[in-house]
Amino acid sequence: MGHFGDYQNEIYGAGLRGVLTKLPVDYATLVQRATAAMPPHVLNYVQGGCGDEWTQDQNAAAFRHWGMVPRMMVGTTSRDLSTTIFGHKYHSPIFMSPIGVTGICTPDQHGDVAAAQASAMTGVPMTVSTLGNDTMEDVAGQLGEVPGFFQLYTPRDKDLAESLIRRAEAAGYRALVVTLDTWVTGWRPRDLNAGNFPQLRGHVLANYFADPVFEKMLGKDPASAPAEATMLWASQFARPVTWDDMAWYKSATKMPIVLKGICHPDDAKKAVDMGADALFCSNHGGRQANGGIAAIDMLPGVVAAAGDVPVWFDSGVRSGSDVIKALALGAQAVGVGRPFAYGLALDGAAGAAHVLKCILAEADLMMAVNGMPTLADVRAAGAARI
């Protein structure tokens, strides 16, 4: 069986035939290409962060002050990047993080389906956002044999929330990822300067408009009154989630519950005590609050406090080396966000798949040359603060 790193052999082999990659393999050039290609209203939303974007920038930059020490004379001709999440074995530890405007990242406005197709092509699971241009059921139908996860922005109305959860469960999603830090949006100058919030223009609301409880609340088919439906969505979008809600989440679903946004060790301990099945260390990529600590710097404290409960991670992941460092600091699984969105914008499902393959190839090759044939070896080696 081949390794993820073999992707570079494919690229070099094609080069010998005079065929270069359609998309770049490095993040910096990917950003340049996507910046030129994406419509401004989409680009601002995907690329922008909160405030002066200091935290967003620190999320990525902070990986540079974590380093790993290679070990030599270790046999790494055979490598295993597989991980098990909620009883299912995945061939790698990365997943696609939820992005609320995935749907409008492709010219045909079906980026959610394209991302699911990339998941099926690569075996990388997708965390499907509540916000989408395609329904969660349609997206699930494109995932193939790769189980996905469903991310929930908890509506104010519990009946609507329970309906979304039931639909996700029926569609076959393997976990409920509850976002904790987005009951109100942070101060986002790029969007504010453009006077543009895609959802208020009716974008990525398919899951709501297709929901029977939402339609009952509206009193009519949302398709017949899109402006009215959008205003109803705005009034219901999300509410603050408190520890008192955990019992309700546990009663509402049999899916494992992942709490997204846990960054403080005390919150991690509380989440474990309240029955969370996994913690998701994330500061929303710096999109929700500015002035905070880089997420990767908070990860070790969350892992230590979580004990045996697995910790997922995202925020600032741009490369395969970032993935390996997050795993070395204790993450069970690592989410990729903006990079795959740029891939979608440039070449749809194939573009997102290419980006994911590049990240996996770099991660695999880093393990190979560092003398770490398994993820257990990566975690045992750890990462040191430089």
Short mmCIF file of C-alpha atoms in Angstrom, two decimals:
data_model
loop_
_atom_site.label_atom_id
_atom_site.label_comp_id
_atom_site.label_asym_id
_atom_site.label_seq_id
_atom_site.Cartn_x
_atom_site.Cartn_y
_atom_site.Cartn_z
CA MET A 1 0.00 0.00 0.00
CA GLY A 2 1.29 3.46 -0.84
CA HIS A 3 1.85 6.40 1.42
CA PHE A 4 0.44 9.93 1.32
CA GLY A 5 3.93 11.18 0.52
CA ASP A 6 3.79 9.32 -2.80
CA TYR A 7 1.72 12.23 -4.10
CA GLN A 8 4.98 14.06 -4.74
CA ASN A 9 6.07 11.20 -7.00
CA GLU A 10 2.90 11.67 -9.04
CA ILE A 11 3.68 15.37 -9.39
CA TYR A 12 7.32 14.79 -10.36
CA GLY A 13 6.28 12.05 -12.80
CA ALA A 14 3.80 14.36 -14.47
CA GLY A 15 6.51 17.00 -14.67
CA LEU A 16 8.70 14.63 -16.66
CA ARG A 17 5.88 14.52 -19.21
CA GLY A 18 5.69 18.31 -19.25
CA VAL A 19 2.53 18.45 -17.12
CA LEU A 20 2.58 20.79 -14.13
CA THR A 21 0.09 20.75 -11.27
CA LYS A 22 -3.06 22.71 -11.99
CA LEU A 23 -2.93 24.18 -8.49
CA PRO A 24 0.10 25.10 -6.37
CA VAL A 25 1.32 22.84 -3.59
CA ASP A 26 2.24 25.63 -1.13
CA TYR A 27 -0.16 27.72 0.91
CA ALA A 28 1.24 31.15 0.03
CA THR A 29 0.76 30.66 -3.71
CA LEU A 30 -2.63 29.04 -3.11
CA VAL A 31 -3.75 32.20 -1.29
CA GLN A 32 -2.47 34.40 -4.11
CA ARG A 33 -4.33 32.40 -6.74
CA ALA A 34 -7.54 32.23 -4.73
CA THR A 35 -7.40 35.94 -3.90
CA ALA A 36 -7.34 36.71 -7.61
CA ALA A 37 -10.13 34.26 -8.41
CA MET A 38 -12.72 34.66 -5.65
CA PRO A 39 -15.46 37.31 -5.76
CA PRO A 40 -14.73 40.03 -3.18
CA HIS A 41 -17.80 39.29 -1.04
CA VAL A 42 -16.78 35.64 -0.71
CA LEU A 43 -13.08 36.35 -0.32
CA ASN A 44 -13.66 38.87 2.48
CA TYR A 45 -15.76 36.40 4.43
CA VAL A 46 -13.37 33.47 3.99
CA GLN A 47 -10.15 35.41 4.40
CA GLY A 48 -11.19 37.92 7.01
CA GLY A 49 -10.92 37.78 10.76
CA CYS A 50 -11.95 39.75 13.79
CA GLY A 51 -10.65 43.25 14.50
CA ASP A 52 -7.22 43.93 13.03
CA GLU A 53 -6.85 40.14 12.54
CA TRP A 54 -3.96 39.91 14.99
CA THR A 55 -5.25 36.70 16.59
CA GLN A 56 -5.96 35.20 13.19
CA ASP A 57 -2.39 35.91 12.13
CA GLN A 58 -0.98 34.64 15.42
CA ASN A 59 -2.85 31.36 15.01
CA ALA A 60 -0.73 30.60 11.96
CA ALA A 61 2.50 32.24 13.10
CA ALA A 62 2.56 30.48 16.48
CA PHE A 63 3.28 27.12 14.87
CA ARG A 64 6.75 28.49 14.15
CA HIS A 65 7.69 28.62 17.81
CA TRP A 66 6.95 24.94 18.27
CA GLY A 67 9.61 22.56 17.02
CA MET A 68 10.26 18.84 16.83
CA VAL A 69 13.51 16.95 17.28
CA PRO A 70 14.12 14.24 14.64
CA ARG A 71 15.19 10.74 15.62
CA MET A 72 17.56 8.88 13.34
CA MET A 73 18.18 5.23 12.45
CA VAL A 74 14.51 4.41 12.82
CA GLY A 75 12.81 2.35 10.13
CA THR A 76 10.16 4.55 8.55
CA THR A 77 9.74 2.93 5.15
CA SER A 78 6.31 1.90 6.41
CA ARG A 79 4.18 4.60 8.05
CA ASP A 80 0.72 4.66 9.57
CA LEU A 81 -1.22 7.90 9.97
CA SER A 82 -4.53 6.25 10.82
CA THR A 83 -6.64 7.29 13.78
CA THR A 84 -9.89 6.06 15.30
CA ILE A 85 -12.70 8.53 15.98
CA PHE A 86 -15.82 7.31 17.74
CA GLY A 87 -15.20 3.72 16.73
CA HIS A 88 -14.44 4.35 13.05
CA LYS A 89 -10.91 4.04 11.73
CA TYR A 90 -9.84 6.86 9.40
CA HIS A 91 -6.70 6.55 7.32
CA SER A 92 -5.41 9.94 8.48
CA PRO A 93 -5.89 12.33 11.41
CA ILE A 94 -7.13 15.36 9.44
CA PHE A 95 -10.68 16.50 8.78
CA MET A 96 -12.34 19.41 7.05
CA SER A 97 -13.44 22.00 9.57
CA PRO A 98 -16.89 23.55 9.21
CA ILE A 99 -16.97 26.73 7.11
CA GLY A 100 -20.30 28.51 6.89
CA VAL A 101 -19.80 29.78 3.35
CA THR A 102 -18.40 26.63 1.78
CA GLY A 103 -21.49 26.61 -0.40
CA ILE A 104 -20.60 29.86 -2.16
CA CYS A 105 -16.90 29.08 -2.58
CA THR A 106 -17.51 27.45 -5.97
CA PRO A 107 -18.89 29.30 -9.01
CA ASP A 108 -21.90 26.98 -9.19
CA GLN A 109 -22.81 27.79 -5.56
CA HIS A 110 -22.70 24.11 -4.59
CA GLY A 111 -19.45 24.14 -2.68
CA ASP A 112 -20.91 21.96 0.07
CA VAL A 113 -21.46 19.12 -2.38
CA ALA A 114 -18.02 19.69 -3.91
CA ALA A 115 -16.39 19.52 -0.47
CA ALA A 116 -18.23 16.26 0.23
CA GLN A 117 -16.98 14.89 -3.08
CA ALA A 118 -13.44 15.87 -2.06
CA SER A 119 -14.02 13.96 1.18
CA ALA A 120 -15.04 10.88 -0.77
CA MET A 121 -12.01 11.28 -3.07
CA THR A 122 -9.48 11.57 -0.25
CA GLY A 123 -11.01 9.74 2.71
CA VAL A 124 -10.76 12.91 4.77
CA PRO A 125 -13.97 13.36 6.78
CA MET A 126 -15.97 16.56 6.46
CA THR A 127 -17.58 18.51 9.27
CA VAL A 128 -20.71 19.84 7.62
CA SER A 129 -21.85 23.27 8.78
CA THR A 130 -25.43 24.14 9.68
CA LEU A 131 -24.94 26.95 7.17
CA GLY A 132 -24.93 25.57 3.64
CA ASN A 133 -26.26 26.06 0.15
CA ASP A 134 -26.98 22.33 -0.01
CA THR A 135 -28.92 20.47 2.65
CA MET A 136 -27.14 18.20 5.09
CA GLU A 137 -28.95 15.26 3.49
CA ASP A 138 -27.71 16.11 0.00
CA VAL A 139 -24.19 16.59 1.31
CA ALA A 140 -24.27 13.27 3.18
CA GLY A 141 -25.23 11.57 -0.06
CA GLN A 142 -21.95 12.70 -1.64
CA LEU A 143 -19.64 11.53 1.15
CA GLY A 144 -19.46 7.99 -0.15
CA GLU A 145 -18.02 5.59 2.41
CA VAL A 146 -16.45 8.36 4.49
CA PRO A 147 -18.49 9.20 7.61
CA GLY A 148 -19.01 12.89 8.26
CA PHE A 149 -19.75 15.06 11.27
CA PHE A 150 -22.44 17.73 11.68
CA GLN A 151 -21.70 21.13 13.19
CA LEU A 152 -24.57 22.89 14.94
CA TYR A 153 -25.17 26.56 15.55
CA THR A 154 -27.84 26.06 18.19
CA PRO A 155 -31.03 27.94 17.23
CA ARG A 156 -32.92 29.89 19.85
CA ASP A 157 -35.98 27.68 19.37
CA LYS A 158 -35.34 24.23 20.86
CA ASP A 159 -37.82 22.51 18.57
CA LEU A 160 -35.89 23.82 15.58
CA ALA A 161 -32.60 22.77 17.16
CA GLU A 162 -33.91 19.28 17.82
CA SER A 163 -35.20 19.03 14.26
CA LEU A 164 -31.76 19.86 12.85
CA ILE A 165 -30.15 17.34 15.19
CA ARG A 166 -32.63 14.60 14.28
CA ARG A 167 -32.06 15.22 10.59
CA ALA A 168 -28.28 15.00 11.04
CA GLU A 169 -28.64 11.75 12.92
CA ALA A 170 -30.97 10.31 10.28
CA ALA A 171 -28.55 11.36 7.52
CA GLY A 172 -25.83 9.24 9.10
CA TYR A 173 -23.48 11.82 10.61
CA ARG A 174 -21.22 10.32 13.26
CA ALA A 175 -20.90 13.22 15.71
CA LEU A 176 -22.61 16.45 16.72
CA VAL A 177 -20.12 19.32 16.86
CA VAL A 178 -21.63 22.13 18.93
CA THR A 179 -20.07 25.53 18.27
CA LEU A 180 -19.92 27.53 21.50
CA ASP A 181 -18.51 30.91 20.50
CA THR A 182 -20.88 32.11 17.79
CA TRP A 183 -24.22 33.12 19.24
CA VAL A 184 -23.32 36.59 17.97
CA THR A 185 -20.73 37.44 15.32
CA GLY A 186 -17.50 39.16 16.25
CA TRP A 187 -16.41 42.54 14.88
CA ARG A 188 -15.35 41.78 11.31
CA PRO A 189 -14.13 44.92 9.52
CA ARG A 190 -13.78 43.38 6.06
CA ASP A 191 -17.46 42.42 5.99
CA LEU A 192 -18.56 45.60 7.72
CA ASN A 193 -16.70 47.87 5.31
CA ALA A 194 -18.41 46.08 2.43
CA GLY A 195 -21.78 46.11 4.19
CA ASN A 196 -22.00 42.42 3.38
CA PHE A 197 -23.09 39.47 5.50
CA PRO A 198 -23.88 36.61 3.11
CA GLN A 199 -26.54 35.00 5.26
CA LEU A 200 -28.59 38.19 5.43
CA ARG A 201 -28.61 38.12 1.63
CA GLY A 202 -30.18 34.66 1.74
CA HIS A 203 -27.04 32.62 1.12
CA VAL A 204 -26.19 29.28 2.83
CA LEU A 205 -29.57 28.88 4.55
CA ALA A 206 -30.66 25.67 2.82
CA ASN A 207 -30.75 23.60 6.02
CA TYR A 208 -33.18 26.05 7.60
CA PHE A 209 -35.38 26.55 4.57
CA ALA A 210 -35.69 22.76 4.15
CA ASP A 211 -36.59 22.17 7.80
CA PRO A 212 -40.21 21.30 8.64
CA VAL A 213 -40.10 23.08 12.00
CA PHE A 214 -38.69 26.22 10.38
CA GLU A 215 -41.40 26.13 7.72
CA LYS A 216 -44.05 25.75 10.42
CA MET A 217 -42.61 28.74 12.28
CA LEU A 218 -42.68 30.80 9.08
CA GLY A 219 -46.18 29.66 8.23
CA LYS A 220 -45.41 29.19 4.55
CA ASP A 221 -42.94 27.67 2.14
CA PRO A 222 -39.65 29.58 2.63
CA ALA A 223 -39.11 29.49 -1.15
CA SER A 224 -42.24 31.61 -1.58
CA ALA A 225 -41.01 34.31 0.81
CA PRO A 226 -37.20 34.25 0.85
CA ALA A 227 -36.79 37.71 2.42
CA GLU A 228 -39.22 36.90 5.21
CA ALA A 229 -37.57 33.52 5.72
CA THR A 230 -34.16 35.16 5.95
CA MET A 231 -35.37 37.54 8.66
CA LEU A 232 -36.80 34.60 10.59
CA TRP A 233 -33.44 32.90 10.32
CA ALA A 234 -31.74 36.03 11.67
CA SER A 235 -34.05 36.04 14.69
CA GLN A 236 -33.39 32.36 15.37
CA PHE A 237 -29.75 31.88 14.33
CA ALA A 238 -28.12 31.04 17.64
CA ARG A 239 -28.28 31.48 21.36
CA PRO A 240 -25.66 31.39 24.11
CA VAL A 241 -24.92 27.85 25.19
CA THR A 242 -24.36 27.22 28.90
CA TRP A 243 -23.37 24.20 30.97
CA ASP A 244 -27.04 23.78 31.85
CA ASP A 245 -27.68 22.86 28.20
CA MET A 246 -25.49 19.76 28.28
CA ALA A 247 -28.24 17.54 29.71
CA TRP A 248 -30.54 18.67 26.90
CA TYR A 249 -27.94 17.93 24.19
CA LYS A 250 -27.40 14.48 25.68
CA SER A 251 -31.15 13.85 25.63
CA ALA A 252 -31.57 15.17 22.08
CA THR A 253 -29.18 12.79 20.32
CA LYS A 254 -27.38 9.48 20.43
CA MET A 255 -24.50 10.96 18.45
CA PRO A 256 -21.30 11.70 20.35
CA ILE A 257 -21.15 15.36 21.39
CA VAL A 258 -18.08 17.45 20.55
CA LEU A 259 -17.83 20.88 22.17
CA LYS A 260 -16.11 23.31 19.79
CA GLY A 261 -14.35 26.34 21.24
CA ILE A 262 -12.85 24.88 24.43
CA CYS A 263 -9.56 26.69 25.09
CA HIS A 264 -9.26 26.98 28.89
CA PRO A 265 -8.20 23.97 31.02
CA ASP A 266 -10.97 24.66 33.54
CA ASP A 267 -13.56 24.59 30.75
CA ALA A 268 -12.01 21.36 29.49
CA LYS A 269 -12.38 19.74 32.92
CA LYS A 270 -15.96 20.98 33.23
CA ALA A 271 -16.84 19.68 29.76
CA VAL A 272 -15.48 16.25 30.64
CA ASP A 273 -17.42 16.24 33.91
CA MET A 274 -20.60 17.19 32.03
CA GLY A 275 -20.25 14.26 29.65
CA ALA A 276 -18.72 15.69 26.47
CA ASP A 277 -17.46 12.90 24.23
CA ALA A 278 -14.68 15.03 22.73
CA LEU A 279 -13.36 18.55 23.08
CA PHE A 280 -12.53 20.79 20.15
CA CYS A 281 -9.75 23.26 20.94
CA SER A 282 -10.39 26.16 18.56
CA ASN A 283 -10.70 29.93 18.62
CA HIS A 284 -12.71 29.92 15.39
CA GLY A 285 -9.62 30.75 13.38
CA GLY A 286 -9.51 34.24 14.91
CA ARG A 287 -12.83 35.16 13.31
CA GLN A 288 -14.83 35.64 16.48
CA ALA A 289 -12.55 37.35 19.02
CA ASN A 290 -9.37 39.34 18.56
CA GLY A 291 -6.55 39.78 21.06
CA GLY A 292 -6.49 36.17 22.18
CA ILE A 293 -3.74 33.59 22.52
CA ALA A 294 -2.94 31.47 19.48
CA ALA A 295 -4.96 28.26 19.59
CA ILE A 296 -1.91 25.99 19.22
CA ASP A 297 -0.45 27.54 22.40
CA MET A 298 -3.63 26.67 24.31
CA LEU A 299 -3.80 23.09 23.05
CA PRO A 300 -1.37 21.48 25.57
CA GLY A 301 -3.35 22.81 28.53
CA VAL A 302 -6.64 21.55 27.11
CA VAL A 303 -5.16 18.12 26.38
CA ALA A 304 -3.76 17.82 29.90
CA ALA A 305 -7.08 18.79 31.45
CA ALA A 306 -9.12 16.50 29.19
CA GLY A 307 -7.54 13.32 30.51
CA ASP A 308 -8.72 10.37 28.46
CA VAL A 309 -11.31 12.38 26.51
CA PRO A 310 -10.04 13.06 22.96
CA VAL A 311 -9.23 16.58 21.84
CA TRP A 312 -9.72 17.83 18.30
CA PHE A 313 -7.95 20.96 17.09
CA ASP A 314 -8.13 23.65 14.44
CA SER A 315 -7.18 27.32 13.92
CA GLY A 316 -4.18 28.38 11.91
CA VAL A 317 -3.44 25.02 10.26
CA ARG A 318 -1.87 25.72 6.90
CA SER A 319 0.42 22.77 6.19
CA GLY A 320 1.31 19.18 6.90
CA SER A 321 3.99 20.27 9.36
CA ASP A 322 1.32 22.21 11.30
CA VAL A 323 -0.75 19.04 11.46
CA ILE A 324 2.14 16.99 12.86
CA LYS A 325 2.94 19.63 15.49
CA ALA A 326 -0.68 19.69 16.66
CA LEU A 327 -0.66 15.90 16.91
CA ALA A 328 2.62 16.02 18.81
CA LEU A 329 0.98 18.36 21.31
CA GLY A 330 -1.79 15.85 21.93
CA ALA A 331 -4.55 16.43 19.40
CA GLN A 332 -6.38 13.31 18.26
CA ALA A 333 -7.56 14.91 15.01
CA VAL A 334 -6.67 18.16 13.25
CA GLY A 335 -9.05 20.33 11.25
CA VAL A 336 -8.19 22.14 8.02
CA GLY A 337 -10.26 25.20 7.13
CA ARG A 338 -9.28 28.02 4.80
CA PRO A 339 -6.86 25.94 2.67
CA PHE A 340 -9.55 23.59 1.37
CA ALA A 341 -11.91 26.52 0.79
CA TYR A 342 -9.30 28.10 -1.49
CA GLY A 343 -8.96 24.78 -3.30
CA LEU A 344 -12.73 24.71 -3.84
CA ALA A 345 -12.68 28.21 -5.28
CA LEU A 346 -9.96 27.35 -7.78
CA ASP A 347 -11.04 23.90 -8.95
CA GLY A 348 -14.07 22.60 -7.08
CA ALA A 349 -13.91 19.12 -5.60
CA ALA A 350 -10.65 18.34 -7.39
CA GLY A 351 -9.09 21.52 -6.03
CA ALA A 352 -10.07 20.77 -2.44
CA ALA A 353 -8.86 17.19 -2.84
CA HIS A 354 -5.50 18.44 -4.16
CA VAL A 355 -5.04 20.71 -1.15
CA LEU A 356 -5.85 17.91 1.27
CA LYS A 357 -3.48 15.53 -0.54
CA CYS A 358 -0.68 18.09 -0.31
CA ILE A 359 -1.20 18.57 3.41
CA LEU A 360 -1.23 14.81 3.97
CA ALA A 361 1.84 14.31 1.80
CA GLU A 362 3.84 16.86 3.74
CA ALA A 363 2.72 15.38 7.06
CA ASP A 364 3.64 11.86 5.95
CA LEU A 365 7.05 12.91 4.65
CA MET A 366 7.79 14.85 7.82
CA MET A 367 7.14 11.70 9.83
CA ALA A 368 9.33 9.71 7.44
CA VAL A 369 12.38 11.95 7.72
CA ASN A 370 11.91 12.61 11.45
CA GLY A 371 11.98 8.92 12.33
CA MET A 372 8.36 8.72 13.48
CA PRO A 373 6.51 5.93 11.67
CA THR A 374 3.23 6.18 13.63
CA LEU A 375 1.15 8.85 15.29
CA ALA A 376 2.01 7.23 18.62
CA ASP A 377 5.66 7.97 17.83
CA VAL A 378 4.77 11.57 16.98
CA ARG A 379 2.99 12.01 20.31
CA ALA A 380 5.78 10.32 22.22
CA ALA A 381 8.31 12.68 20.64
CA GLY A 382 6.20 15.74 21.42
CA ALA A 383 7.01 19.28 20.37
CA ALA A 384 9.14 21.79 22.23
CA ARG A 385 8.63 25.52 22.59
CA ILE A 386 11.40 27.28 20.68
#
